[in-house]
Coordinates of N, CA and C in Angstrom, one line a residue:
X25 N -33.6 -29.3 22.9 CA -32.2 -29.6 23.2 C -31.3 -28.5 22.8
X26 N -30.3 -27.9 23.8 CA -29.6 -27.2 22.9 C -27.9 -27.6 21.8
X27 N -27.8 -26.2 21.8 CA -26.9 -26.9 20.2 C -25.6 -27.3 20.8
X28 N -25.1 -27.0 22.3 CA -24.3 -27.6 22.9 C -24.5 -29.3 23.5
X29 N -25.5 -29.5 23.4 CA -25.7 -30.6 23.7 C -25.9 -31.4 22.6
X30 N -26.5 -31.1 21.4 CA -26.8 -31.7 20.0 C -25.3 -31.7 19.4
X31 N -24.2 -31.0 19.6 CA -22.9 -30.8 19.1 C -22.2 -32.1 19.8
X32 N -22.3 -31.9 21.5 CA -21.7 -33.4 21.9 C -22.2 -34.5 21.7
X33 N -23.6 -34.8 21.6 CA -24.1 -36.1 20.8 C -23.1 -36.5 19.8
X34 N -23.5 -35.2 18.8 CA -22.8 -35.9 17.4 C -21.0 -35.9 17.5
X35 N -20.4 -35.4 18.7 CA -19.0 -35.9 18.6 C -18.8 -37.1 19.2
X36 N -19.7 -37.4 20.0 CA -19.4 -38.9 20.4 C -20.4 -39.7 19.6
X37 N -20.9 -39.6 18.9 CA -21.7 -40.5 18.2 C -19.9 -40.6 16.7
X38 N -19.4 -39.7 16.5 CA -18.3 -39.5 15.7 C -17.3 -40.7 16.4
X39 N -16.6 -40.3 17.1 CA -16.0 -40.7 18.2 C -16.2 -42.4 18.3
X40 N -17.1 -43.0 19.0 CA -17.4 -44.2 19.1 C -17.3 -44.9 17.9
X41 N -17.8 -44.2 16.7 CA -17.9 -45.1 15.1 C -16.3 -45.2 14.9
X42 N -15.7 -43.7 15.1 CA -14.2 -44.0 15.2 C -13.1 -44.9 15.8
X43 N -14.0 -44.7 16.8 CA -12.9 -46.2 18.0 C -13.4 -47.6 17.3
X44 N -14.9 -48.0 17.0 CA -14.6 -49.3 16.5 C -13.8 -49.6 15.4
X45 N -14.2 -48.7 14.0 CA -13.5 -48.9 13.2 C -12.1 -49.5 13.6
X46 N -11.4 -48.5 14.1 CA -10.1 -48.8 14.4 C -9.6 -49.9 15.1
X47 N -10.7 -50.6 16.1 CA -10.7 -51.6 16.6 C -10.5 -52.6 15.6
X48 N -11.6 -52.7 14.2 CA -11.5 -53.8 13.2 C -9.7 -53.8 12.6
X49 N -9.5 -52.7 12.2 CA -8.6 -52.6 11.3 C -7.1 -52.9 12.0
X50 N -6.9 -52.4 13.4 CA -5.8 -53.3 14.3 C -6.1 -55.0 14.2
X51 N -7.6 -55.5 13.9 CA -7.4 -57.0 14.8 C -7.1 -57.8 13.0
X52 N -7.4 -56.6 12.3 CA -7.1 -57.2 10.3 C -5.7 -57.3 10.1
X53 N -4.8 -55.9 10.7 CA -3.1 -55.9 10.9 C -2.9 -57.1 11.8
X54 N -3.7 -57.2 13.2 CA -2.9 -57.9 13.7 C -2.9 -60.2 13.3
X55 N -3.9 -60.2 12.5 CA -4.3 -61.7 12.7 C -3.5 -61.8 10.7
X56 N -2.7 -60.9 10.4 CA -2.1 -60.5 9.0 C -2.3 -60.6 7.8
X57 N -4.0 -60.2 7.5 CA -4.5 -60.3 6.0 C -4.6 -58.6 6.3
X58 N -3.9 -57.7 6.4 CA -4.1 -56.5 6.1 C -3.6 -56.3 4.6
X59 N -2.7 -56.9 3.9 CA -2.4 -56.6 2.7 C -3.6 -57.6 1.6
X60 N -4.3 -58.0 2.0 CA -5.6 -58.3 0.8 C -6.6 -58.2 1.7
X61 N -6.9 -57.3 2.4 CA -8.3 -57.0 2.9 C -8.9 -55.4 2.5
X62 N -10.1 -55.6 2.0 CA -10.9 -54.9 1.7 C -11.9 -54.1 2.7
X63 N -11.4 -53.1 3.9 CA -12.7 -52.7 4.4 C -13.7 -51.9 3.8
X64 N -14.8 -51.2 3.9 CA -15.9 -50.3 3.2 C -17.2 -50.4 4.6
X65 N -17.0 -48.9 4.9 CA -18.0 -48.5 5.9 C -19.0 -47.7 4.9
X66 N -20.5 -48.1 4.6 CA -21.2 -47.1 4.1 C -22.6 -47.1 5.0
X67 N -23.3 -46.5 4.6 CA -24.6 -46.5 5.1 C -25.9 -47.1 3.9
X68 N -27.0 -47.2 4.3 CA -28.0 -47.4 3.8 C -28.8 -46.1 3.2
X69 N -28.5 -44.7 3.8 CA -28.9 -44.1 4.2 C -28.3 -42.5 5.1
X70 N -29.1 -41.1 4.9 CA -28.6 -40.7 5.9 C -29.3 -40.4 7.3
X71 N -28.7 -39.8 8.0 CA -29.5 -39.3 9.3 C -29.0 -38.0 9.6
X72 N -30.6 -37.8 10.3 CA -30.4 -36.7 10.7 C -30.0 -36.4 12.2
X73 N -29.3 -35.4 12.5 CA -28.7 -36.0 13.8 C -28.5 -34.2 14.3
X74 N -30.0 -34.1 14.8 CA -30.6 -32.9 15.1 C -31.1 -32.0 14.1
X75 N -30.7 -31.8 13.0 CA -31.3 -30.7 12.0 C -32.2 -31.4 12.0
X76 N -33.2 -29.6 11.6 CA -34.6 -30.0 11.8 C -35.1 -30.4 12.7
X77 N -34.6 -30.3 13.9 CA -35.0 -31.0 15.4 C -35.3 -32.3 15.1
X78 N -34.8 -33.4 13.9 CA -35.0 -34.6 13.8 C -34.1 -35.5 14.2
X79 N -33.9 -36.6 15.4 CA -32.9 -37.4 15.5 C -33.3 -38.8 15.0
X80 N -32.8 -39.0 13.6 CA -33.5 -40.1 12.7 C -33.1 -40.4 11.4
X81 N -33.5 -41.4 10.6 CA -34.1 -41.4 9.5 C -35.0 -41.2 8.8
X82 N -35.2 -41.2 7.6 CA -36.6 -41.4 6.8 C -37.0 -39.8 6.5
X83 N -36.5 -39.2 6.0 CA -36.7 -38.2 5.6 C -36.2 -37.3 4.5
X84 N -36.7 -36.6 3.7 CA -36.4 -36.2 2.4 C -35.3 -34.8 2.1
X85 N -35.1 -34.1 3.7 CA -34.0 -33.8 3.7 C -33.1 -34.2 3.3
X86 N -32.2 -33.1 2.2 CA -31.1 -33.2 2.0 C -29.8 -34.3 2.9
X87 N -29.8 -34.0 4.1 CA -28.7 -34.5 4.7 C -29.1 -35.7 4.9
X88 N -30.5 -36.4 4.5 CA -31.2 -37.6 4.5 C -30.7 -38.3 3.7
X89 N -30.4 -38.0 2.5 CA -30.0 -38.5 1.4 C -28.6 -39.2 1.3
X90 N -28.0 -38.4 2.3 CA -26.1 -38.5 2.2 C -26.2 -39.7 3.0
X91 N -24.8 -40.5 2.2 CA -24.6 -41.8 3.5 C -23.1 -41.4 3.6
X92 N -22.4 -42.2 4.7 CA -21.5 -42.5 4.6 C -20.4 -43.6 3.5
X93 N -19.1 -42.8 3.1 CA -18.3 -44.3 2.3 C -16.8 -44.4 2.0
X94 N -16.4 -44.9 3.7 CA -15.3 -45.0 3.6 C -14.4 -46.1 3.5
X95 N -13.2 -45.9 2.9 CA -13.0 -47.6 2.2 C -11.4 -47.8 2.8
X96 N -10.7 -49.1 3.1 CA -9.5 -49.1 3.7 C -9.2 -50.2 2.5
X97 N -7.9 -50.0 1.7 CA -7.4 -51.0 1.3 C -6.0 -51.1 0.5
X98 N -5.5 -52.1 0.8 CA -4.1 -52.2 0.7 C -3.5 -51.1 -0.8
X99 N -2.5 -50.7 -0.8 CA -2.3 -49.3 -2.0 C -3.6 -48.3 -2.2
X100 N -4.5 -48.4 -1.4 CA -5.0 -47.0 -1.7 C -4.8 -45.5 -0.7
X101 N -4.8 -44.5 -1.3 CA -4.3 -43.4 -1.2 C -5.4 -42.9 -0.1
X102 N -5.0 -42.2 0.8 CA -6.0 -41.5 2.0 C -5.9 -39.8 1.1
X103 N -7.1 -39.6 1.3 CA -7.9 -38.2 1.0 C -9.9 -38.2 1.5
X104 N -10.0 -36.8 0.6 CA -11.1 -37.3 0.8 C -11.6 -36.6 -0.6
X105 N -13.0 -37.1 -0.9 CA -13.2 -37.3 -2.3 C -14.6 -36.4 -2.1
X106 N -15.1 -35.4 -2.5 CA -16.7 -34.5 -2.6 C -17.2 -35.0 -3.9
X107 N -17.0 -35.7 -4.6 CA -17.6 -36.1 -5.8 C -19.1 -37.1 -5.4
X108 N -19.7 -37.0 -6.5 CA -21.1 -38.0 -6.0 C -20.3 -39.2 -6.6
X109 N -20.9 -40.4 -5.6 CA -20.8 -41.8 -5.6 C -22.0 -42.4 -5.7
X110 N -21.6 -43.7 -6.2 CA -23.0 -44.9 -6.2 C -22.0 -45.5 -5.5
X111 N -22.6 -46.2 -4.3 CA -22.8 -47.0 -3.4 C -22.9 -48.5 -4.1
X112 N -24.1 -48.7 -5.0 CA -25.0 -49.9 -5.7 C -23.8 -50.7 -6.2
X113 N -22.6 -50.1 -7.2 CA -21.9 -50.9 -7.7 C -20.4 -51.2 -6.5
X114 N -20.6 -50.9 -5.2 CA -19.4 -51.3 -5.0 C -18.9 -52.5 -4.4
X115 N -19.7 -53.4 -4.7 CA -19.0 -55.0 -4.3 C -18.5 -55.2 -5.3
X116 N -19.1 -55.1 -6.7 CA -18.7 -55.5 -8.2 C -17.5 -54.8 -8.5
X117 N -17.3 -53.5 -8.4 CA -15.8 -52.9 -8.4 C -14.9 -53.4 -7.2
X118 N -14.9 -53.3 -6.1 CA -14.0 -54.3 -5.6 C -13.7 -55.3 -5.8
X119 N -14.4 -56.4 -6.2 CA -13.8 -57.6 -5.9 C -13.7 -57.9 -7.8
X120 N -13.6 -57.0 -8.6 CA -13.0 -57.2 -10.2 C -11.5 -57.5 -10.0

């Protein structure tokens, strides 16, 4: 596969996770619990999505390791954060 073609995968594989998201978060504004709703997009996991000619999971690569974790909620601040996260504790930090 080439890397023009493994580049447009991964922007519409970007793309589409983008459109739904946004899909949720208009129908949360619009039905009006956007000011006490908690969204959190993470993964289980990461994937590979061409490196290493792998289009997958399950593997000990580095970028295997990485998940996604993005969080929507009323007063919180948009950035973005490179720090390591645990994932494990974040229903119990939310909902304290």
């Amino acid at each position: 596969m080439s890397c023009d073609v493994i580049n447009e995968l991964k922007r519409t594989f970007s793309r589409f996770t983008d459109f739904l998201i946004g899909k949720l978060l208009d129908k949360i504004e619009e039905v009006g619990v956007s000011q006490n709703t908690i969204v959190a997009l993470i993964g289980d996991h990461g994937w590979q999505l061409g490196e290493h000619n792998i289009w997958g999971k399950h593997t000990n690569f580095e970028l295997g390791t990485r998940v996604p974790l993005v969080i929507s909620a009323p007063g919180l601040k948009t950035g973005v954060v490179n720090d390591l996260v645990e994932s494990v504790d974040l229903y119990g930090t939310s909902s304290a």
